[in-house]
Structure formats: structure tokens, C-alpha cells
GROMACS .gro file of C-alpha atoms in nm:
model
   30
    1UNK     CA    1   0.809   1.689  -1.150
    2UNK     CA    2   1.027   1.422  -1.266
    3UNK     CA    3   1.214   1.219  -0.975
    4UNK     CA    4   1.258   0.861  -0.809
    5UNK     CA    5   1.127   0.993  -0.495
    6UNK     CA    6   0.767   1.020  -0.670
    7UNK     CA    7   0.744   0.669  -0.775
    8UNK     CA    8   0.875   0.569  -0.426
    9UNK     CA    9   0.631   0.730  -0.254
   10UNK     CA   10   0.350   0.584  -0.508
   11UNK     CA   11   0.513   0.240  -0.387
   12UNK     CA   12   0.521   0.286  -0.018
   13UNK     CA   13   0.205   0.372  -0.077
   14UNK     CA   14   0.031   0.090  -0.264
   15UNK     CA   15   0.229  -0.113   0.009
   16UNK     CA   16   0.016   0.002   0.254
   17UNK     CA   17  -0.320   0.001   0.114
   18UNK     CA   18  -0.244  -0.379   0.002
   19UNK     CA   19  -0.115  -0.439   0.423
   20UNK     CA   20  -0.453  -0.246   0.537
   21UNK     CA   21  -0.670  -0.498   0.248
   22UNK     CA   22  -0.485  -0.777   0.430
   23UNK     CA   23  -0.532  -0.706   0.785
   24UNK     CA   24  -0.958  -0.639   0.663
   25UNK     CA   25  -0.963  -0.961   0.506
   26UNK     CA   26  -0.801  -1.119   0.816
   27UNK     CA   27  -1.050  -0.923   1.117
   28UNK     CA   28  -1.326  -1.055   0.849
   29UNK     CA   29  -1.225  -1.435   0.866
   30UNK     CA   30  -1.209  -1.470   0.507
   0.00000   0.00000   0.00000
């Protein structure tokens, strides 16, 4: 299991649990 593809997908990933804590924080009013 060795590849870039892994750690690229663990990126995209993060990415978009960081855009989804963003877009809460924002409906909130924070």
C-alpha cells in the first residue's frame, strides 16, 4: 500500500472537512 495517490486522497480529503468547518462556522455567524 505504498503510493502518492493515498496521501492525495488523505489531502483532498482534509480539504473538504476544513471547507465543510468553514461553511458551519459561516451559517453559525461566528
Amino acid at each position: 500500500m505504498s503510493g502518492s495517490y493515498g496521501s492525495q486522497f488523505t489531502l483532498i480529503v482534509v480539504l473538504f472537512i476544513l471547507l465543510i468547518i468553514v461553511g458551519a462556522t459561516y451559517a453559525y455567524g461566528w
